[in-house]
Short mmCIF file of C-alpha atoms in Angstrom, two decimals:
data_model
loop_
_atom_site.label_atom_id
_atom_site.label_comp_id
_atom_site.label_asym_id
_atom_site.label_seq_id
_atom_site.Cartn_x
_atom_site.Cartn_y
_atom_site.Cartn_z
CA MET A 1001 0.00 0.00 0.00
CA ALA A 1002 1.17 3.57 -0.68
CA ASN A 1003 3.54 5.13 1.85
CA GLY A 1004 3.99 1.79 3.63
CA PHE A 1005 0.85 2.20 5.76
CA ARG A 1006 -1.87 -0.40 6.08
CA TYR A 1007 -5.01 -0.33 8.17
CA THR A 1008 -5.52 -3.15 10.59
CA LYS A 1009 -8.12 -5.88 10.29
CA VAL A 1010 -9.10 -7.69 13.40
CA GLN A 1011 -8.31 -11.28 14.84
CA GLY A 1012 -5.45 -12.59 17.06
CA CYS A 1013 -4.27 -11.27 20.41
CA ILE A 1014 -4.88 -7.51 20.26
CA PHE A 1015 -8.31 -6.22 21.28
CA LEU A 1016 -10.27 -3.10 20.45
CA VAL A 1017 -11.56 -1.52 23.65
CA ALA A 1018 -13.73 1.38 24.74
CA ILE A 1019 -13.36 2.44 28.38
CA ALA A 1020 -15.36 4.75 30.61
CA SER A 1021 -14.68 6.08 34.08
CA PHE A 1022 -17.08 8.21 36.04
CA MET A 1023 -18.36 8.77 39.55
CA LEU A 1024 -22.06 8.23 40.22
CA SER A 1025 -23.90 6.84 43.20
CA ASN A 1026 -23.00 3.27 44.21
CA GLY A 1027 -26.14 1.94 42.60
CA PHE A 1028 -25.09 3.29 39.23
CA VAL A 1029 -21.44 2.32 38.90
CA ASP A 1030 -21.85 -1.42 38.53
CA CYS A 1031 -21.06 -2.84 35.10
CA ARG A 1032 -23.89 -4.85 33.61
CA LYS A 1033 -22.79 -7.82 31.52
CA VAL A 1034 -24.91 -9.53 28.88
CA GLU A 1035 -25.36 -12.63 30.98
CA THR A 1036 -28.26 -13.73 28.81
CA VAL A 1037 -26.04 -14.33 25.80
CA LYS A 1038 -23.19 -16.21 27.49
CA THR A 1039 -24.38 -19.78 26.92
CA GLU A 1040 -26.05 -21.83 24.20
CA ALA A 1041 -29.00 -22.70 26.41
CA SER A 1042 -29.78 -19.12 27.30
CA VAL A 1043 -29.52 -17.97 23.68
CA LYS A 1044 -32.35 -20.35 22.69
CA HIS A 1045 -34.64 -18.46 25.06
CA ASN A 1046 -33.28 -14.99 24.37
CA LYS A 1047 -35.45 -13.23 21.82
CA SER A 1048 -33.02 -10.30 21.63
CA VAL A 1049 -30.49 -12.52 19.76
CA LEU A 1050 -31.60 -12.59 16.13
CA LYS A 1051 -28.58 -14.33 14.60
CA THR A 1052 -25.34 -16.00 15.69
CA ILE A 1053 -22.11 -15.94 13.65
CA LYS A 1054 -19.01 -18.08 14.15
CA GLY A 1055 -15.93 -16.05 15.02
CA GLU A 1056 -12.26 -16.90 15.59
CA GLY A 1057 -11.58 -20.08 17.59
CA ASP A 1058 -14.41 -20.67 20.02
CA ASP A 1059 -15.84 -17.15 19.71
CA LEU A 1060 -19.46 -16.72 18.76
CA ILE A 1061 -20.93 -13.38 17.75
CA ASP A 1062 -24.56 -12.78 18.70
CA CYS A 1063 -26.47 -10.20 16.69
CA VAL A 1064 -28.56 -8.52 19.38
CA ASP A 1065 -31.56 -6.26 18.84
CA ILE A 1066 -30.14 -2.74 19.10
CA TYR A 1067 -33.02 -1.71 21.37
CA LYS A 1068 -32.31 -4.61 23.76
CA GLN A 1069 -28.57 -4.04 24.19
CA PRO A 1070 -27.09 -4.04 27.72
CA ALA A 1071 -26.73 -0.26 28.10
CA LEU A 1072 -30.48 0.21 27.93
CA ASN A 1073 -31.01 -1.96 31.02
CA HIS A 1074 -29.66 0.87 33.14
CA PRO A 1075 -32.14 3.03 35.12
CA LEU A 1076 -30.62 6.24 33.77
CA LEU A 1077 -31.41 5.12 30.21
CA LYS A 1078 -34.89 3.80 30.88
CA ASN A 1079 -36.50 6.27 28.47
CA HIS A 1080 -33.44 6.87 26.29
CA THR A 1081 -33.95 7.43 22.57
CA ILE A 1082 -31.05 5.91 20.63
CA GLN A 1083 -29.21 8.33 18.35
CA LEU A 1084 -28.56 6.08 15.35
CA LYS A 1085 -25.88 8.33 13.86
CA PRO A 1086 -24.09 11.51 14.86
CA SER A 1087 -25.54 14.76 13.60
CA GLY A 1088 -24.21 18.24 13.09
CA ILE A 1089 -20.92 19.67 11.91
CA GLU A 1090 -18.78 17.56 14.26
CA THR A 1091 -19.31 14.38 12.19
CA VAL A 1092 -15.89 12.78 11.61
CA ASN A 1093 -14.58 11.54 8.28
CA GLY A 1094 -12.00 8.90 9.13
CA VAL A 1095 -9.87 6.45 7.19
CA GLU A 1096 -11.55 3.52 5.48
CA ASP A 1097 -10.45 0.32 7.24
CA GLY A 1098 -12.08 -2.26 4.95
CA VAL A 1099 -13.16 -5.60 6.45
CA PHE A 1100 -12.21 -4.96 10.03
CA GLN A 1101 -12.96 -8.11 12.02
CA SER A 1102 -12.56 -11.66 10.83
CA TRP A 1103 -15.97 -12.89 12.01
CA ARG A 1104 -17.52 -10.83 9.21
CA ARG A 1105 -16.10 -13.28 6.67
CA ASN A 1106 -18.72 -15.71 8.00
CA GLY A 1107 -21.69 -13.38 7.87
CA GLU A 1108 -23.14 -9.97 8.68
CA CYS A 1109 -25.39 -8.84 11.47
CA PRO A 1110 -28.75 -7.72 10.05
CA ASP A 1111 -29.97 -4.15 10.17
CA GLY A 1112 -31.31 -3.18 13.57
CA THR A 1113 -28.82 -5.36 15.49
CA ILE A 1114 -25.36 -4.97 17.01
CA PRO A 1115 -22.69 -7.70 17.33
CA ILE A 1116 -21.74 -8.88 20.83
CA ALA A 1117 -19.10 -11.56 21.41
CA ARG A 1118 -20.55 -14.38 23.53
CA THR A 1119 -17.11 -15.73 24.48
CA LYS A 1120 -14.11 -13.43 24.46
CA ALA A 1121 -10.43 -13.97 24.98
CA PHE A 1122 -10.34 -10.45 26.42
CA GLU A 1123 -11.84 -10.25 29.90
CA HIS A 1124 -11.62 -7.44 32.43
CA ARG A 1125 -10.08 -9.05 35.52
CA THR A 1126 -7.97 -6.39 37.20
CA SER A 1127 -8.77 -2.82 38.21
CA LYS A 1128 -7.09 0.42 39.17
CA PRO A 1129 -7.92 4.01 39.95
CA MET A 1130 -7.87 6.27 36.91
CA PRO A 1131 -5.00 8.75 36.42
CA GLN A 1132 -5.50 12.02 38.26
CA TYR A 1133 -4.33 15.55 37.52
CA ASP A 1134 -4.64 18.98 39.10
CA SER A 1135 -7.38 20.81 37.19
CA ASN A 1136 -5.73 24.19 37.86
CA LYS A 1137 -2.33 23.17 36.51
CA PHE A 1138 -1.30 20.12 34.56
CA VAL A 1139 0.39 17.84 37.08
CA PHE A 1140 -0.19 14.25 36.01
CA VAL A 1141 -0.41 11.77 38.89
CA PRO A 1142 -0.12 8.15 37.72
CA PRO A 1143 -1.98 5.57 39.78
CA PRO A 1144 0.07 2.87 41.52
CA ASN A 1145 1.58 0.21 39.23
CA HIS A 1146 0.80 2.13 36.06
CA GLU A 1147 3.19 3.79 33.66
CA PHE A 1148 2.59 6.14 30.76
CA ALA A 1149 4.30 7.55 27.70
CA GLN A 1150 1.92 10.11 26.25
CA VAL A 1151 1.32 13.58 24.87
CA SER A 1152 -1.50 15.84 26.06
CA LEU A 1153 -3.28 19.15 25.72
CA HIS A 1154 -4.62 20.69 28.91
CA GLY A 1155 -6.50 23.78 29.97
CA GLY A 1156 -8.66 24.46 26.91
CA GLN A 1157 -12.23 23.63 26.00
CA TYR A 1158 -11.91 20.47 23.95
CA TYR A 1159 -14.63 18.70 22.02
CA GLY A 1160 -12.70 15.89 20.40
CA ALA A 1161 -9.41 14.08 19.77
CA LYS A 1162 -8.34 11.73 16.99
CA ALA A 1163 -5.26 9.98 15.58
CA GLU A 1164 -4.05 6.91 13.71
CA PHE A 1165 -2.48 4.35 16.05
CA ASN A 1166 0.22 1.94 14.92
CA VAL A 1167 -0.87 -1.60 15.95
CA TRP A 1168 1.56 -4.15 17.42
CA ASN A 1169 1.42 -7.33 19.47
CA PRO A 1170 3.65 -6.50 22.46
CA ALA A 1171 4.67 -9.22 24.89
CA SER A 1172 2.58 -9.27 28.08
CA TYR A 1173 3.35 -11.20 31.27
CA ASN A 1174 1.66 -12.11 34.56
CA LYS A 1175 -1.72 -10.63 33.61
CA ASP A 1176 -0.11 -7.24 33.05
CA ASN A 1177 -1.30 -5.24 30.06
CA SER A 1178 -0.16 -2.86 27.38
CA LEU A 1179 -2.57 -0.27 26.06
CA ALA A 1180 -2.48 2.36 23.31
CA ARG A 1181 -5.32 4.85 23.53
CA VAL A 1182 -6.84 8.27 23.00
CA TRP A 1183 -8.25 9.74 26.22
CA VAL A 1184 -10.65 12.64 26.90
CA GLY A 1185 -11.39 13.84 30.41
CA ARG A 1186 -12.42 16.55 32.82
CA GLY A 1187 -12.32 16.93 36.59
CA SER A 1188 -10.27 15.24 39.27
CA GLY A 1189 -10.85 12.98 42.24
CA LYS A 1190 -14.51 12.06 42.63
CA ALA A 1191 -15.43 14.63 39.99
CA LEU A 1192 -13.41 12.91 37.23
CA SER A 1193 -15.25 11.85 34.08
CA SER A 1194 -13.27 10.34 31.23
CA VAL A 1195 -13.65 8.15 28.17
CA GLU A 1196 -10.97 6.45 26.13
CA ALA A 1197 -10.57 3.99 23.28
CA GLY A 1198 -7.68 2.04 21.81
CA TRP A 1199 -6.10 -1.37 21.50
CA ILE A 1200 -4.94 -3.54 24.39
CA ARG A 1201 -2.70 -6.59 24.91
CA GLY A 1202 -3.33 -8.35 28.20
CA ASP A 1203 -6.07 -8.83 30.75
CA GLY A 1204 -7.35 -5.33 31.46
CA GLY A 1205 -6.45 -3.09 34.35
CA GLN A 1206 -8.71 -0.06 34.20
CA SER A 1207 -11.29 1.16 36.63
CA GLY A 1208 -14.70 2.06 35.28
CA CYS A 1209 -15.62 -0.58 32.72
CA TYR A 1210 -14.94 -1.88 29.24
CA ASN A 1211 -16.93 -2.05 26.03
CA LEU A 1212 -20.59 -3.11 26.28
CA GLU A 1213 -20.09 -4.09 29.92
CA CYS A 1214 -20.15 -0.36 30.59
CA PRO A 1215 -23.55 0.72 31.87
CA GLY A 1216 -23.55 3.67 29.50
CA PHE A 1217 -21.95 2.88 26.12
CA VAL A 1218 -24.67 2.70 23.46
CA GLN A 1219 -23.54 0.86 20.33
CA VAL A 1220 -25.10 1.57 16.95
CA SER A 1221 -22.67 -0.10 14.51
CA GLN A 1222 -23.51 -3.56 13.20
CA LYS A 1223 -19.98 -4.02 11.82
CA PHE A 1224 -17.68 -4.01 14.87
CA THR A 1225 -17.43 -6.04 18.05
CA LEU A 1226 -15.93 -4.10 20.93
CA GLY A 1227 -13.51 -6.34 22.79
CA GLY A 1228 -12.94 -8.24 19.56
CA PRO A 1229 -9.46 -9.46 18.55
CA MET A 1230 -7.44 -7.67 15.88
CA SER A 1231 -5.06 -8.58 13.09
CA PRO A 1232 -2.80 -8.22 11.23
CA VAL A 1233 -0.30 -6.35 13.37
CA SER A 1234 2.89 -4.50 12.51
CA SER A 1235 6.22 -6.30 12.30
CA TYR A 1236 9.74 -5.07 13.04
CA ASN A 1237 11.29 -3.74 9.82
CA GLY A 1238 8.19 -4.98 8.02
CA ALA A 1239 4.65 -3.89 7.14
CA GLN A 1240 3.05 -1.31 9.41
CA TYR A 1241 -0.66 -1.40 10.28
CA ASP A 1242 -2.70 1.45 11.75
CA ILE A 1243 -6.15 1.94 13.23
CA PHE A 1244 -7.93 5.30 13.09
CA LEU A 1245 -9.70 6.30 16.33
CA SER A 1246 -11.62 9.42 17.25
CA ILE A 1247 -13.68 10.54 20.23
CA TYR A 1248 -15.75 13.69 19.81
CA LYS A 1249 -18.72 15.45 21.32
CA ASN A 1250 -21.91 15.86 19.34
CA THR A 1251 -23.03 19.29 20.50
CA ASP A 1252 -26.64 18.69 19.38
CA SER A 1253 -27.17 15.69 21.69
CA GLY A 1254 -24.32 16.13 24.19
CA HIS A 1255 -23.16 12.53 23.60
CA TRP A 1256 -19.47 11.61 23.19
CA TRP A 1257 -19.08 9.50 20.03
CA LEU A 1258 -16.48 6.88 19.16
CA ASN A 1259 -15.42 6.38 15.54
CA VAL A 1260 -13.21 3.58 14.21
CA GLY A 1261 -12.17 4.39 10.66
CA ASN A 1262 -15.21 5.82 8.92
CA GLU A 1263 -17.61 3.91 11.14
CA ALA A 1264 -19.50 5.53 14.02
CA ILE A 1265 -19.41 2.74 16.64
CA GLY A 1266 -21.60 4.32 19.29
CA TYR A 1267 -21.57 6.85 22.09
CA TRP A 1268 -21.35 7.54 25.79
CA PRO A 1269 -24.46 9.54 26.82
CA ASP A 1270 -23.55 12.64 28.82
CA THR A 1271 -25.98 11.35 31.48
CA PHE A 1272 -23.16 9.11 32.69
CA LEU A 1273 -20.42 11.73 32.42
CA PRO A 1274 -21.31 14.63 34.74
CA SER A 1275 -18.02 16.47 34.31
CA LEU A 1276 -18.13 16.06 30.52
CA ARG A 1277 -21.57 17.54 29.97
CA GLY A 1278 -19.75 20.57 28.63
CA SER A 1279 -16.27 20.35 27.16
CA ALA A 1280 -13.23 18.30 28.17
CA GLU A 1281 -10.22 20.05 29.70
CA LEU A 1282 -7.71 17.31 28.87
CA VAL A 1283 -7.05 15.24 25.75
CA SER A 1284 -4.25 12.70 25.61
CA TRP A 1285 -2.71 10.17 23.22
CA GLY A 1286 -0.16 7.45 23.96
CA GLY A 1287 0.71 4.22 25.72
CA GLU A 1288 -0.01 2.79 29.15
CA ILE A 1289 1.29 -0.23 31.07
CA TYR A 1290 -0.11 -2.04 34.08
CA ASP A 1291 2.77 -3.49 36.11
CA SER A 1292 1.80 -5.95 38.85
CA GLN A 1293 5.48 -6.53 39.73
CA ALA A 1294 4.50 -10.17 40.13
CA GLU A 1295 8.13 -11.28 39.91
CA GLY A 1296 9.38 -8.74 42.45
CA HIS A 1297 10.73 -6.30 39.89
CA HIS A 1298 9.54 -4.17 37.00
CA THR A 1299 7.40 -5.98 34.44
CA SER A 1300 8.85 -7.19 31.14
CA THR A 1301 5.56 -6.31 29.46
CA GLN A 1302 6.31 -4.23 26.38
CA MET A 1303 4.77 -0.92 25.37
CA GLY A 1304 4.08 -0.34 21.68
CA SER A 1305 6.50 -2.43 19.62
CA GLY A 1306 8.70 -3.16 22.63
CA HIS A 1307 11.40 -0.88 21.20
CA PHE A 1308 12.41 2.62 22.24
CA PRO A 1309 11.18 5.57 20.15
CA ASP A 1310 14.61 6.60 18.89
CA GLU A 1311 14.59 3.56 16.58
CA GLY A 1312 12.00 5.33 14.42
CA PHE A 1313 9.61 4.16 11.71
CA GLY A 1314 9.15 0.43 11.19
CA LYS A 1315 10.78 -0.36 14.52
CA ALA A 1316 9.16 1.84 17.17
CA SER A 1317 5.41 2.27 17.57
CA TYR A 1318 3.92 5.62 16.53
CA VAL A 1319 0.77 7.69 16.77
CA ARG A 1320 0.30 9.88 13.71
CA ASN A 1321 -2.00 12.61 12.43
CA VAL A 1322 -2.73 13.72 15.99
CA GLN A 1323 -5.52 16.31 16.00
CA TYR A 1324 -8.02 17.86 18.39
CA MET A 1325 -11.22 19.92 18.31
CA ASP A 1326 -11.74 22.94 20.54
CA ASP A 1327 -14.39 25.64 20.98
CA SER A 1328 -13.25 27.79 18.07
CA SER A 1329 -15.62 28.27 15.14
CA PRO A 1330 -16.16 26.30 13.03
CA LEU A 1331 -15.86 23.10 15.07
CA THR A 1332 -13.22 21.24 13.09
CA PHE A 1333 -10.19 19.11 13.96
CA LYS A 1334 -6.84 20.89 13.88
CA ASP A 1335 -3.18 20.22 14.53
CA PRO A 1336 -2.05 20.72 18.13
CA ALA A 1337 0.71 23.11 19.15
CA GLY A 1338 2.67 22.86 22.38
CA LEU A 1339 1.94 19.24 23.20
CA LEU A 1340 2.80 18.35 26.78
CA THR A 1341 4.95 15.21 27.02
CA TYR A 1342 4.99 12.79 29.91
CA ALA A 1343 6.89 9.54 30.48
CA THR A 1344 6.64 7.94 33.91
CA LYS A 1345 9.96 6.09 33.63
CA PRO A 1346 11.89 6.99 30.46
CA SER A 1347 14.37 4.18 31.14
CA CYS A 1348 11.48 1.72 30.76
CA TYR A 1349 9.20 3.44 28.23
CA ASN A 1350 9.78 6.76 26.52
CA LEU A 1351 8.49 8.99 23.71
CA ILE A 1352 9.79 11.42 21.09
CA VAL A 1353 7.59 14.03 19.38
CA LYS A 1354 8.50 14.66 15.74
CA ASP A 1355 7.91 17.55 13.35
CA LYS A 1356 4.89 17.48 11.05
CA THR A 1357 5.35 15.61 7.76
CA PRO A 1358 2.93 15.06 4.83
CA ASN A 1359 2.24 11.38 5.60
CA MET A 1360 2.55 11.41 9.38
CA GLY A 1361 1.16 14.83 10.30
CA ILE A 1362 1.85 15.74 13.92
CA HIS A 1363 3.19 12.46 15.28
CA PHE A 1364 5.31 10.82 17.93
CA TYR A 1365 7.09 7.54 18.60
CA TYR A 1366 6.71 5.84 21.95
CA GLY A 1367 7.28 2.61 23.85
CA GLY A 1368 9.98 0.39 25.24
CA PRO A 1369 10.87 -3.12 26.45
CA GLY A 1370 10.18 -2.78 30.18
CA PHE A 1371 12.48 -4.62 32.57
CA SER A 1372 16.20 -4.26 31.92
CA ALA A 1373 19.38 -3.30 33.75
CA ALA A 1374 18.24 0.34 33.52
CA CYS A 1375 14.58 -0.41 34.29
CA ARG A 1376 13.97 -2.20 37.58
#
């Protein structure tokens, strides 16, 4: 493909995830799983499942009535009217990804349904507090056992963030994980609301909830399974594969939408995001590691490609065409200036921001191998 870039199609060990974190009353923060579509026996009696498609390995994809999806079981969405597509000038034109997930080779979900994986290799088993920051000045406070290599904008009124993320299959050990994501947030402490999306290698490790287990993510796409595996992935000195991700606020409805490529996947209603009912004050792009230190020292779990950013294209992982949307008129995505850089432990994982180029736009390289003589 031209310029050496390819867009990822999904199967294998890397998983597409959407994550939400918010503070509501105790009765509203539980994650509601689709228990009714977990087994063969229950599916026979579940009228919301209109079709089942064979996926990779033992995975089965249930095509569930869009109006009977898990998010709508929540009390806050009892009378919610689904917004079937974003409206207004903020609609995002992304990059066409083609056939994105391998289960679609075996069939398509019919109109009026969304695909939900009945059995998934990706499960959310571990948890952590979300990153915190001082809302008056940008002081990033990583939660225990988590490390970051990221760029951010802080202090404005932001309505969206997007980029193309290089996709790899980093090594992961001891239920640790490696995550590449775009993150939008506002507030701190108990007032923090944030949403993020990206790819993950490992078992999880975020507070809030993932994918359709979130009580508030409303899916509208019939083409993508959140939590579904991805392939192919980039190889060292070989072909490079990217995935286009964007999160943006629809100012007509107030919802925060997630796009993958040209496809609008769904949205987080602002009902669940008290601090994001207006604009965000922080947008961030980059990598994250959960380090359990299960072996008594720093994890060997890799970030990005597992190589440091100074190795450059084809060797280090990158995020390219980084853009954001603010409150200026018209509401359009633009290149950032003055990106704030942050690396928790540069000897373990680091990043390098590069000048804008025609193919890469505003971009940066990030990542690293983890445990070494310099990283303990």
